[in-house]
mmCIF file of N, CA, C and O in Angstrom:
data_model
loop_
_atom_site.group_PDB
_atom_site.id
_atom_site.type_symbol
_atom_site.label_atom_id
_atom_site.label_comp_id
_atom_site.label_asym_id
_atom_site.label_seq_id
_atom_site.Cartn_x
_atom_site.Cartn_y
_atom_site.Cartn_z
ATOM 1 N N MET A 1 -2.108 -7.816 16.185
ATOM 2 C CA MET A 1 -2.846 -8.517 15.158
ATOM 3 C C MET A 1 -2.891 -9.989 15.544
ATOM 4 O O MET A 1 -1.886 -10.576 15.904
ATOM 5 N N GLN A 2 -4.048 -10.547 15.449
ATOM 6 C CA GLN A 2 -4.235 -11.982 15.641
ATOM 7 C C GLN A 2 -4.487 -12.614 14.273
ATOM 8 O O GLN A 2 -5.342 -12.151 13.527
ATOM 9 N N ILE A 3 -3.719 -13.626 13.955
ATOM 10 C CA ILE A 3 -3.954 -14.378 12.725
ATOM 11 C C ILE A 3 -4.442 -15.750 13.153
ATOM 12 O O ILE A 3 -3.666 -16.554 13.663
ATOM 13 N N ASN A 4 -5.729 -15.975 12.982
ATOM 14 C CA ASN A 4 -6.348 -17.214 13.428
ATOM 15 C C ASN A 4 -6.953 -17.972 12.255
ATOM 16 O O ASN A 4 -7.411 -17.379 11.284
ATOM 17 N N GLN A 5 -6.975 -19.271 12.390
ATOM 18 C CA GLN A 5 -7.637 -20.160 11.430
ATOM 19 C C GLN A 5 -7.263 -19.840 9.988
ATOM 20 O O GLN A 5 -8.119 -19.684 9.127
ATOM 21 N N LEU A 6 -5.964 -19.730 9.766
ATOM 22 C CA LEU A 6 -5.451 -19.470 8.433
ATOM 23 C C LEU A 6 -4.445 -20.563 8.103
ATOM 24 O O LEU A 6 -3.311 -20.531 8.570
ATOM 25 N N PRO A 7 -4.867 -21.542 7.314
ATOM 26 C CA PRO A 7 -3.929 -22.616 6.973
ATOM 27 C C PRO A 7 -2.818 -22.093 6.064
ATOM 28 O O PRO A 7 -2.958 -21.055 5.416
ATOM 29 N N PHE A 8 -1.732 -22.839 6.016
ATOM 30 C CA PHE A 8 -0.628 -22.473 5.140
ATOM 31 C C PHE A 8 -1.124 -22.393 3.699
ATOM 32 O O PHE A 8 -1.907 -23.221 3.247
ATOM 33 N N GLY A 9 -0.656 -21.398 2.989
ATOM 34 C CA GLY A 9 -0.991 -21.244 1.580
ATOM 35 C C GLY A 9 0.030 -20.358 0.905
ATOM 36 O O GLY A 9 0.831 -19.705 1.566
ATOM 37 N N ILE A 10 0.005 -20.349 -0.403
ATOM 38 C CA ILE A 10 0.879 -19.462 -1.166
ATOM 39 C C ILE A 10 0.025 -18.592 -2.079
ATOM 40 O O ILE A 10 -1.110 -18.943 -2.407
ATOM 41 N N THR A 11 0.580 -17.469 -2.453
ATOM 42 C CA THR A 11 -0.081 -16.565 -3.392
ATOM 43 C C THR A 11 0.883 -16.276 -4.531
ATOM 44 O O THR A 11 1.987 -15.781 -4.294
ATOM 45 N N ASP A 12 0.483 -16.589 -5.740
ATOM 46 C CA ASP A 12 1.235 -16.204 -6.924
ATOM 47 C C ASP A 12 0.617 -14.891 -7.400
ATOM 48 O O ASP A 12 -0.413 -14.876 -8.078
ATOM 49 N N TRP A 13 1.231 -13.786 -7.002
ATOM 50 C CA TRP A 13 0.662 -12.468 -7.264
ATOM 51 C C TRP A 13 0.495 -12.201 -8.751
ATOM 52 O O TRP A 13 -0.394 -11.446 -9.145
ATOM 53 N N SER A 14 1.311 -12.813 -9.576
ATOM 54 C CA SER A 14 1.219 -12.567 -11.020
ATOM 55 C C SER A 14 -0.063 -13.128 -11.621
ATOM 56 O O SER A 14 -0.447 -12.745 -12.725
ATOM 57 N N THR A 15 -0.749 -14.026 -10.914
ATOM 58 C CA THR A 15 -1.977 -14.622 -11.450
ATOM 59 C C THR A 15 -3.231 -13.861 -11.041
ATOM 60 O O THR A 15 -4.314 -14.156 -11.543
ATOM 61 N N LEU A 16 -3.108 -12.906 -10.126
ATOM 62 C CA LEU A 16 -4.288 -12.169 -9.661
ATOM 63 C C LEU A 16 -4.614 -11.018 -10.601
ATOM 64 O O LEU A 16 -3.716 -10.343 -11.112
ATOM 65 N N GLU A 17 -5.883 -10.788 -10.803
ATOM 66 C CA GLU A 17 -6.319 -9.662 -11.625
ATOM 67 C C GLU A 17 -5.981 -8.352 -10.936
ATOM 68 O O GLU A 17 -5.958 -8.268 -9.712
ATOM 69 N N THR A 18 -5.737 -7.321 -11.742
ATOM 70 C CA THR A 18 -5.456 -6.005 -11.188
ATOM 71 C C THR A 18 -6.723 -5.160 -11.195
ATOM 72 O O THR A 18 -7.575 -5.293 -12.070
ATOM 73 N N GLU A 19 -6.815 -4.298 -10.192
ATOM 74 C CA GLU A 19 -7.860 -3.275 -10.132
ATOM 75 C C GLU A 19 -7.153 -1.935 -10.281
ATOM 76 O O GLU A 19 -6.180 -1.666 -9.566
ATOM 77 N N LYS A 20 -7.652 -1.094 -11.167
ATOM 78 C CA LYS A 20 -7.048 0.216 -11.384
ATOM 79 C C LYS A 20 -7.766 1.252 -10.531
ATOM 80 O O LYS A 20 -8.994 1.371 -10.591
ATOM 81 N N HIS A 21 -6.990 1.999 -9.743
ATOM 82 C CA HIS A 21 -7.530 3.042 -8.874
ATOM 83 C C HIS A 21 -6.877 4.369 -9.259
ATOM 84 O O HIS A 21 -5.676 4.536 -9.064
ATOM 85 N N PRO A 22 -7.660 5.298 -9.812
ATOM 86 C CA PRO A 22 -7.083 6.578 -10.194
ATOM 87 C C PRO A 22 -6.725 7.412 -8.967
ATOM 88 O O PRO A 22 -7.405 7.353 -7.940
ATOM 89 N N GLY A 23 -5.641 8.174 -9.087
ATOM 90 C CA GLY A 23 -5.282 9.143 -8.062
ATOM 91 C C GLY A 23 -5.661 10.531 -8.531
ATOM 92 O O GLY A 23 -6.300 10.690 -9.573
ATOM 93 N N ASP A 24 -5.260 11.558 -7.759
ATOM 94 C CA ASP A 24 -5.409 12.925 -8.258
ATOM 95 C C ASP A 24 -4.605 13.073 -9.543
ATOM 96 O O ASP A 24 -4.982 13.808 -10.440
ATOM 97 N N SER A 25 -3.495 12.367 -9.590
ATOM 98 C CA SER A 25 -2.743 12.205 -10.838
ATOM 99 C C SER A 25 -2.210 10.780 -10.848
ATOM 100 O O SER A 25 -2.005 10.166 -9.802
ATOM 101 N N GLY A 26 -2.029 10.224 -12.021
ATOM 102 C CA GLY A 26 -1.564 8.855 -12.149
ATOM 103 C C GLY A 26 -2.597 7.854 -11.648
ATOM 104 O O GLY A 26 -3.768 8.180 -11.466
ATOM 105 N N PHE A 27 -2.126 6.626 -11.396
ATOM 106 C CA PHE A 27 -3.040 5.572 -10.956
ATOM 107 C C PHE A 27 -2.272 4.533 -10.150
ATOM 108 O O PHE A 27 -1.042 4.463 -10.193
ATOM 109 N N ALA A 28 -3.043 3.714 -9.430
ATOM 110 C CA ALA A 28 -2.496 2.580 -8.685
ATOM 111 C C ALA A 28 -3.132 1.310 -9.236
ATOM 112 O O ALA A 28 -4.327 1.284 -9.518
ATOM 113 N N LEU A 29 -2.330 0.270 -9.379
ATOM 114 C CA LEU A 29 -2.823 -1.056 -9.747
ATOM 115 C C LEU A 29 -2.726 -1.941 -8.516
ATOM 116 O O LEU A 29 -1.637 -2.095 -7.952
ATOM 117 N N TRP A 30 -3.864 -2.490 -8.096
ATOM 118 C CA TRP A 30 -3.917 -3.339 -6.904
ATOM 119 C C TRP A 30 -4.127 -4.790 -7.311
ATOM 120 O O TRP A 30 -4.995 -5.095 -8.139
ATOM 121 N N ARG A 31 -3.394 -5.682 -6.675
ATOM 122 C CA ARG A 31 -3.681 -7.112 -6.654
ATOM 123 C C ARG A 31 -3.957 -7.423 -5.188
ATOM 124 O O ARG A 31 -3.117 -7.119 -4.336
ATOM 125 N N THR A 32 -5.116 -8.000 -4.903
ATOM 126 C CA THR A 32 -5.565 -8.110 -3.515
ATOM 127 C C THR A 32 -5.961 -9.527 -3.156
ATOM 128 O O THR A 32 -6.623 -10.214 -3.938
ATOM 129 N N GLN A 33 -5.561 -9.932 -1.957
ATOM 130 C CA GLN A 33 -6.006 -11.181 -1.344
ATOM 131 C C GLN A 33 -6.532 -10.828 0.039
ATOM 132 O O GLN A 33 -5.921 -10.024 0.750
ATOM 133 N N CYS A 34 -7.652 -11.411 0.426
ATOM 134 C CA CYS A 34 -8.198 -11.217 1.768
ATOM 135 C C CYS A 34 -8.200 -12.546 2.506
ATOM 136 O O CYS A 34 -8.569 -13.580 1.940
ATOM 137 N N PHE A 35 -7.779 -12.486 3.743
ATOM 138 C CA PHE A 35 -7.748 -13.654 4.620
ATOM 139 C C PHE A 35 -8.495 -13.263 5.887
ATOM 140 O O PHE A 35 -7.908 -12.666 6.792
ATOM 141 N N GLY A 36 -9.792 -13.532 5.919
ATOM 142 C CA GLY A 36 -10.608 -13.052 7.044
ATOM 143 C C GLY A 36 -10.591 -11.536 7.045
ATOM 144 O O GLY A 36 -10.884 -10.894 6.030
ATOM 145 N N ASP A 37 -10.189 -10.951 8.174
ATOM 146 C CA ASP A 37 -10.144 -9.489 8.310
ATOM 147 C C ASP A 37 -8.845 -8.881 7.804
ATOM 148 O O ASP A 37 -8.653 -7.673 7.886
ATOM 149 N N ILE A 38 -7.925 -9.702 7.311
ATOM 150 C CA ILE A 38 -6.624 -9.211 6.879
ATOM 151 C C ILE A 38 -6.625 -9.074 5.350
ATOM 152 O O ILE A 38 -6.882 -10.029 4.634
ATOM 153 N N ARG A 39 -6.332 -7.866 4.892
ATOM 154 C CA ARG A 39 -6.212 -7.612 3.453
ATOM 155 C C ARG A 39 -4.725 -7.484 3.133
ATOM 156 O O ARG A 39 -3.992 -6.746 3.797
ATOM 157 N N VAL A 40 -4.286 -8.208 2.100
ATOM 158 C CA VAL A 40 -2.897 -8.171 1.667
ATOM 159 C C VAL A 40 -2.894 -7.753 0.204
ATOM 160 O O VAL A 40 -3.669 -8.293 -0.594
ATOM 161 N N ARG A 41 -2.029 -6.771 -0.126
ATOM 162 C CA ARG A 41 -2.031 -6.233 -1.490
ATOM 163 C C ARG A 41 -0.622 -6.083 -2.035
ATOM 164 O O ARG A 41 0.304 -5.763 -1.300
ATOM 165 N N MET A 42 -0.515 -6.299 -3.328
ATOM 166 C CA MET A 42 0.653 -5.902 -4.100
ATOM 167 C C MET A 42 0.164 -4.715 -4.914
ATOM 168 O O MET A 42 -0.802 -4.836 -5.688
ATOM 169 N N VAL A 43 0.788 -3.569 -4.725
ATOM 170 C CA VAL A 43 0.316 -2.330 -5.346
ATOM 171 C C VAL A 43 1.444 -1.716 -6.153
ATOM 172 O O VAL A 43 2.584 -1.632 -5.691
ATOM 173 N N GLU A 44 1.114 -1.294 -7.372
ATOM 174 C CA GLU A 44 2.067 -0.580 -8.220
ATOM 175 C C GLU A 44 1.520 0.815 -8.494
ATOM 176 O O GLU A 44 0.375 0.953 -8.930
ATOM 177 N N TYR A 45 2.327 1.826 -8.198
ATOM 178 C CA TYR A 45 1.970 3.209 -8.496
ATOM 179 C C TYR A 45 2.630 3.616 -9.806
ATOM 180 O O TYR A 45 3.820 3.359 -10.015
ATOM 181 N N SER A 46 1.864 4.248 -10.665
ATOM 182 C CA SER A 46 2.413 4.760 -11.921
ATOM 183 C C SER A 46 3.318 5.959 -11.626
ATOM 184 O O SER A 46 3.181 6.615 -10.581
ATOM 185 N N PRO A 47 4.235 6.276 -12.534
ATOM 186 C CA PRO A 47 4.977 7.527 -12.389
ATOM 187 C C PRO A 47 3.996 8.699 -12.296
ATOM 188 O O PRO A 47 2.964 8.720 -12.970
ATOM 189 N N GLY A 48 4.298 9.630 -11.412
ATOM 190 C CA GLY A 48 3.446 10.805 -11.250
ATOM 191 C C GLY A 48 2.219 10.582 -10.389
ATOM 192 O O GLY A 48 1.348 11.451 -10.315
ATOM 193 N N TYR A 49 2.121 9.435 -9.699
ATOM 194 C CA TYR A 49 0.948 9.138 -8.887
ATOM 195 C C TYR A 49 0.879 10.052 -7.664
ATOM 196 O O TYR A 49 1.882 10.303 -6.996
ATOM 197 N N LEU A 50 -0.325 10.546 -7.360
ATOM 198 C CA LEU A 50 -0.642 11.252 -6.123
ATOM 199 C C LEU A 50 -1.990 10.743 -5.658
ATOM 200 O O LEU A 50 -2.976 10.794 -6.415
ATOM 201 N N ALA A 51 -2.057 10.221 -4.440
ATOM 202 C CA ALA A 51 -3.305 9.692 -3.892
ATOM 203 C C ALA A 51 -4.389 10.764 -3.916
ATOM 204 O O ALA A 51 -4.118 11.948 -3.726
ATOM 205 N N ASP A 52 -5.618 10.310 -4.101
ATOM 206 C CA ASP A 52 -6.755 11.233 -4.183
ATOM 207 C C ASP A 52 -7.426 11.450 -2.828
ATOM 208 O O ASP A 52 -8.497 12.035 -2.760
ATOM 209 N N HIS A 53 -6.803 10.980 -1.730
ATOM 210 C CA HIS A 53 -7.418 11.122 -0.401
ATOM 211 C C HIS A 53 -6.352 10.993 0.680
ATOM 212 O O HIS A 53 -5.261 10.470 0.440
ATOM 213 N N TRP A 54 -6.692 11.489 1.864
ATOM 214 C CA TRP A 54 -5.905 11.244 3.061
ATOM 215 C C TRP A 54 -6.443 9.954 3.660
ATOM 216 O O TRP A 54 -7.645 9.803 3.842
ATOM 217 N N CYS A 55 -5.560 9.036 3.966
ATOM 218 C CA CYS A 55 -5.953 7.718 4.450
ATOM 219 C C CYS A 55 -5.757 7.635 5.962
ATOM 220 O O CYS A 55 -4.708 8.036 6.478
ATOM 221 N N SER A 56 -6.748 7.103 6.665
ATOM 222 C CA SER A 56 -6.613 6.913 8.110
ATOM 223 C C SER A 56 -6.598 5.432 8.484
ATOM 224 O O SER A 56 -6.631 5.088 9.655
ATOM 225 N N LYS A 57 -6.542 4.554 7.477
ATOM 226 C CA LYS A 57 -6.461 3.110 7.706
ATOM 227 C C LYS A 57 -5.058 2.747 8.160
ATOM 228 O O LYS A 57 -4.081 3.309 7.683
ATOM 229 N N GLY A 58 -4.953 1.806 9.073
ATOM 230 C CA GLY A 58 -3.650 1.313 9.489
ATOM 231 C C GLY A 58 -3.070 0.382 8.447
ATOM 232 O O GLY A 58 -3.807 -0.349 7.775
ATOM 233 N N HIS A 59 -1.751 0.422 8.286
ATOM 234 C CA HIS A 59 -1.060 -0.417 7.310
ATOM 235 C C HIS A 59 0.303 -0.830 7.850
ATOM 236 O O HIS A 59 0.901 -0.122 8.651
ATOM 237 N N ILE A 60 0.793 -1.912 7.323
ATOM 238 C CA ILE A 60 2.217 -2.214 7.312
ATOM 239 C C ILE A 60 2.567 -2.273 5.836
ATOM 240 O O ILE A 60 1.962 -3.029 5.079
ATOM 241 N N LEU A 61 3.507 -1.445 5.413
ATOM 242 C CA LEU A 61 3.797 -1.254 3.996
ATOM 243 C C LEU A 61 5.297 -1.396 3.770
ATOM 244 O O LEU A 61 6.091 -0.798 4.491
ATOM 245 N N LEU A 62 5.675 -2.187 2.770
ATOM 246 C CA LEU A 62 7.068 -2.389 2.395
ATOM 247 C C LEU A 62 7.264 -1.977 0.948
ATOM 248 O O LEU A 62 6.539 -2.447 0.057
ATOM 249 N N CYS A 63 8.222 -1.104 0.696
ATOM 250 C CA CYS A 63 8.568 -0.706 -0.665
ATOM 251 C C CYS A 63 9.466 -1.782 -1.272
ATOM 252 O O CYS A 63 10.516 -2.122 -0.711
ATOM 253 N N LEU A 64 9.031 -2.325 -2.403
ATOM 254 C CA LEU A 64 9.791 -3.371 -3.097
ATOM 255 C C LEU A 64 10.640 -2.811 -4.232
ATOM 256 O O LEU A 64 11.749 -3.289 -4.477
ATOM 257 N N GLU A 65 10.089 -1.827 -4.950
ATOM 258 C CA GLU A 65 10.774 -1.233 -6.104
ATOM 259 C C GLU A 65 10.423 0.246 -6.170
ATOM 260 O O GLU A 65 9.351 0.662 -5.727
ATOM 261 N N GLY A 66 11.301 1.026 -6.770
ATOM 262 C CA GLY A 66 11.020 2.433 -7.007
ATOM 263 C C GLY A 66 11.198 3.282 -5.765
ATOM 264 O O GLY A 66 11.977 2.947 -4.869
ATOM 265 N N GLU A 67 10.437 4.371 -5.719
ATOM 266 C CA GLU A 67 10.526 5.315 -4.604
ATOM 267 C C GLU A 67 9.151 5.923 -4.369
ATOM 268 O O GLU A 67 8.483 6.336 -5.314
ATOM 269 N N MET A 68 8.743 5.961 -3.116
ATOM 270 C CA MET A 68 7.445 6.503 -2.745
ATOM 271 C C MET A 68 7.619 7.518 -1.630
ATOM 272 O O MET A 68 8.434 7.313 -0.727
ATOM 273 N N ILE A 69 6.865 8.574 -1.696
ATOM 274 C CA ILE A 69 6.858 9.577 -0.633
ATOM 275 C C ILE A 69 5.543 9.449 0.119
ATOM 276 O O ILE A 69 4.468 9.432 -0.483
ATOM 277 N N THR A 70 5.645 9.334 1.423
ATOM 278 C CA THR A 70 4.468 9.327 2.280
ATOM 279 C C THR A 70 4.432 10.653 3.018
ATOM 280 O O THR A 70 5.404 11.029 3.680
ATOM 281 N N GLU A 71 3.320 11.355 2.877
ATOM 282 C CA GLU A 71 3.119 12.640 3.535
ATOM 283 C C GLU A 71 2.093 12.454 4.636
ATOM 284 O O GLU A 71 1.033 11.864 4.405
ATOM 285 N N LEU A 72 2.408 12.933 5.829
ATOM 286 C CA LEU A 72 1.429 12.932 6.916
ATOM 287 C C LEU A 72 0.676 14.247 6.887
ATOM 288 O O LEU A 72 1.190 15.268 6.415
ATOM 289 N N GLU A 73 -0.537 14.218 7.405
ATOM 290 C CA GLU A 73 -1.388 15.406 7.357
ATOM 291 C C GLU A 73 -0.767 16.589 8.099
ATOM 292 O O GLU A 73 -1.063 17.739 7.798
ATOM 293 N N ASP A 74 0.133 16.296 9.050
ATOM 294 C CA ASP A 74 0.792 17.382 9.788
ATOM 295 C C ASP A 74 1.966 17.990 9.023
ATOM 296 O O ASP A 74 2.647 18.884 9.510
ATOM 297 N N GLY A 75 2.222 17.494 7.794
ATOM 298 C CA GLY A 75 3.252 18.079 6.947
ATOM 299 C C GLY A 75 4.556 17.295 6.880
ATOM 300 O O GLY A 75 5.372 17.547 5.995
ATOM 301 N N ARG A 76 4.766 16.352 7.768
ATOM 302 C CA ARG A 76 5.988 15.545 7.700
ATOM 303 C C ARG A 76 5.960 14.653 6.459
ATOM 304 O O ARG A 76 4.892 14.200 6.066
ATOM 305 N N THR A 77 7.130 14.404 5.873
ATOM 306 C CA THR A 77 7.232 13.512 4.720
ATOM 307 C C THR A 77 8.332 12.488 4.962
ATOM 308 O O THR A 77 9.321 12.763 5.655
ATOM 309 N N PHE A 78 8.140 11.316 4.368
ATOM 310 C CA PHE A 78 9.079 10.222 4.494
ATOM 311 C C PHE A 78 9.233 9.580 3.118
ATOM 312 O O PHE A 78 8.244 9.340 2.428
ATOM 313 N N THR A 79 10.470 9.290 2.740
ATOM 314 C CA THR A 79 10.746 8.665 1.457
ATOM 315 C C THR A 79 11.055 7.192 1.673
ATOM 316 O O THR A 79 11.927 6.848 2.474
ATOM 317 N N LEU A 80 10.319 6.343 0.974
ATOM 318 C CA LEU A 80 10.541 4.903 1.041
ATOM 319 C C LEU A 80 11.207 4.447 -0.243
ATOM 320 O O LEU A 80 10.777 4.819 -1.337
ATOM 321 N N THR A 81 12.247 3.663 -0.089
ATOM 322 C CA THR A 81 12.979 3.062 -1.193
ATOM 323 C C THR A 81 12.976 1.554 -0.966
ATOM 324 O O THR A 81 12.555 1.091 0.106
ATOM 325 N N PRO A 82 13.423 0.768 -1.921
ATOM 326 C CA PRO A 82 13.369 -0.688 -1.753
ATOM 327 C C PRO A 82 13.990 -1.159 -0.427
ATOM 328 O O PRO A 82 15.099 -0.738 -0.064
ATOM 329 N N GLY A 83 13.220 -1.954 0.295
ATOM 330 C CA GLY A 83 13.659 -2.481 1.586
ATOM 331 C C GLY A 83 13.259 -1.639 2.772
ATOM 332 O O GLY A 83 13.505 -2.029 3.920
ATOM 333 N N VAL A 84 12.628 -0.486 2.546
ATOM 334 C CA VAL A 84 12.184 0.395 3.631
ATOM 335 C C VAL A 84 10.680 0.226 3.801
ATOM 336 O O VAL A 84 9.932 0.172 2.833
ATOM 337 N N SER A 85 10.235 0.152 5.064
ATOM 338 C CA SER A 85 8.813 -0.034 5.350
ATOM 339 C C SER A 85 8.323 1.041 6.313
ATOM 340 O O SER A 85 9.120 1.760 6.918
ATOM 341 N N TYR A 86 7.002 1.132 6.433
ATOM 342 C CA TYR A 86 6.412 1.908 7.527
ATOM 343 C C TYR A 86 5.248 1.137 8.092
ATOM 344 O O TYR A 86 4.709 0.219 7.472
ATOM 345 N N GLN A 87 4.847 1.542 9.277
ATOM 346 C CA GLN A 87 3.681 0.977 9.932
ATOM 347 C C GLN A 87 2.956 2.111 10.642
ATOM 348 O O GLN A 87 3.583 3.029 11.148
ATOM 349 N N VAL A 88 1.624 2.043 10.613
ATOM 350 C CA VAL A 88 0.799 3.048 11.257
ATOM 351 C C VAL A 88 -0.512 2.379 11.660
ATOM 352 O O VAL A 88 -1.023 1.508 10.951
ATOM 353 N N ALA A 89 -1.045 2.761 12.795
ATOM 354 C CA ALA A 89 -2.289 2.187 13.308
ATOM 355 C C ALA A 89 -3.510 2.852 12.670
ATOM 356 O O ALA A 89 -3.420 3.965 12.134
ATOM 357 N N ASP A 90 -4.641 2.172 12.747
ATOM 358 C CA ASP A 90 -5.897 2.762 12.313
ATOM 359 C C ASP A 90 -6.131 4.068 13.067
ATOM 360 O O ASP A 90 -5.924 4.149 14.286
ATOM 361 N N ASN A 91 -6.547 5.099 12.348
ATOM 362 C CA ASN A 91 -6.915 6.394 12.914
ATOM 363 C C ASN A 91 -5.810 7.067 13.716
ATOM 364 O O ASN A 91 -6.079 7.914 14.556
ATOM 365 N N ALA A 92 -4.543 6.711 13.437
ATOM 366 C CA ALA A 92 -3.432 7.299 14.192
ATOM 367 C C ALA A 92 -2.947 8.594 13.543
ATOM 368 O O ALA A 92 -2.962 9.646 14.170
ATOM 369 N N GLU A 93 -2.514 8.530 12.299
ATOM 370 C CA GLU A 93 -2.006 9.695 11.594
ATOM 371 C C GLU A 93 -2.394 9.576 10.120
ATOM 372 O O GLU A 93 -1.942 8.660 9.439
ATOM 373 N N ALA A 94 -3.221 10.493 9.670
ATOM 374 C CA ALA A 94 -3.651 10.461 8.271
ATOM 375 C C ALA A 94 -2.434 10.656 7.371
ATOM 376 O O ALA A 94 -1.520 11.428 7.680
ATOM 377 N N HIS A 95 -2.436 9.934 6.259
ATOM 378 C CA HIS A 95 -1.277 9.923 5.361
ATOM 379 C C HIS A 95 -1.755 9.773 3.923
ATOM 380 O O HIS A 95 -2.864 9.336 3.675
ATOM 381 N N ARG A 96 -0.884 10.158 2.987
ATOM 382 C CA ARG A 96 -1.150 9.924 1.572
ATOM 383 C C ARG A 96 0.176 9.694 0.866
ATOM 384 O O ARG A 96 1.233 10.106 1.334
ATOM 385 N N SER A 97 0.079 9.037 -0.274
ATOM 386 C CA SER A 97 1.264 8.608 -1.002
ATOM 387 C C SER A 97 1.389 9.335 -2.329
ATOM 388 O O SER A 97 0.388 9.703 -2.947
ATOM 389 N N SER A 98 2.633 9.478 -2.761
ATOM 390 C CA SER A 98 2.912 9.991 -4.096
ATOM 391 C C SER A 98 4.233 9.394 -4.564
ATOM 392 O O SER A 98 5.012 8.868 -3.766
ATOM 393 N N THR A 99 4.454 9.465 -5.866
ATOM 394 C CA THR A 99 5.722 9.015 -6.428
ATOM 395 C C THR A 99 5.992 9.767 -7.722
ATOM 396 O O THR A 99 5.068 10.060 -8.480
ATOM 397 N N THR A 100 7.222 10.084 -7.936
ATOM 398 C CA THR A 100 7.630 10.722 -9.182
ATOM 399 C C THR A 100 7.873 9.686 -10.262
ATOM 400 O O THR A 100 7.431 9.836 -11.399
ATOM 401 N N TYR A 101 8.568 8.615 -9.885
ATOM 402 C CA TYR A 101 9.046 7.640 -10.872
ATOM 403 C C TYR A 101 8.287 6.323 -10.880
ATOM 404 O O TYR A 101 8.521 5.488 -11.741
ATOM 405 N N GLY A 102 7.404 6.110 -9.920
ATOM 406 C CA GLY A 102 6.692 4.851 -9.797
ATOM 407 C C GLY A 102 7.241 4.045 -8.625
ATOM 408 O O GLY A 102 8.365 4.258 -8.169
ATOM 409 N N ALA A 103 6.418 3.117 -8.136
ATOM 410 C CA ALA A 103 6.823 2.286 -7.001
ATOM 411 C C ALA A 103 5.996 1.006 -6.995
ATOM 412 O O ALA A 103 4.866 0.973 -7.503
ATOM 413 N N LYS A 104 6.571 -0.033 -6.396
ATOM 414 C CA LYS A 104 5.857 -1.303 -6.170
ATOM 415 C C LYS A 104 5.927 -1.581 -4.683
ATOM 416 O O LYS A 104 7.003 -1.525 -4.081
ATOM 417 N N LEU A 105 4.760 -1.895 -4.100
ATOM 418 C CA LEU A 105 4.623 -2.003 -2.658
ATOM 419 C C LEU A 105 3.942 -3.308 -2.263
ATOM 420 O O LEU A 105 3.125 -3.838 -3.023
ATOM 421 N N PHE A 106 4.243 -3.773 -1.070
ATOM 422 C CA PHE A 106 3.534 -4.896 -0.456
ATOM 423 C C PHE A 106 2.898 -4.343 0.805
ATOM 424 O O PHE A 106 3.578 -3.768 1.650
ATOM 425 N N ILE A 107 1.572 -4.483 0.919
ATOM 426 C CA ILE A 107 0.821 -3.819 1.992
ATOM 427 C C ILE A 107 -0.067 -4.831 2.709
ATOM 428 O O ILE A 107 -0.784 -5.614 2.067
ATOM 429 N N VAL A 108 -0.041 -4.782 4.027
ATOM 430 C CA VAL A 108 -0.929 -5.583 4.865
ATOM 431 C C VAL A 108 -1.762 -4.630 5.699
ATOM 432 O O VAL A 108 -1.230 -3.740 6.363
ATOM 433 N N ASP A 109 -3.078 -4.794 5.639
ATOM 434 C CA ASP A 109 -3.963 -3.948 6.464
ATOM 435 C C ASP A 109 -5.273 -4.670 6.757
ATOM 436 O O ASP A 109 -5.496 -5.770 6.323
#
């Protein structure tokens, strides 16, 4: 990743509007900032959330609160808890997220 022509700045995530994205069950609340081609999000999954699609976008994702399960299309699953992250390249391995109790995430893609 190249980060070019991005002056120092801060983001107060609590001041950004949320976008609600429904899942197959539950919902995700996104707060999003874009810096050129880089999208940065604070995402909260409701309890019982299950993504409505398999995602092939690359991400670097850090679990801040709660617990999230990431399922790969090949059947492998990984549990993220606070302080645990994952990274995946664009078009590398399709994945989707779910949570029983809810989760708060910081995502760069």
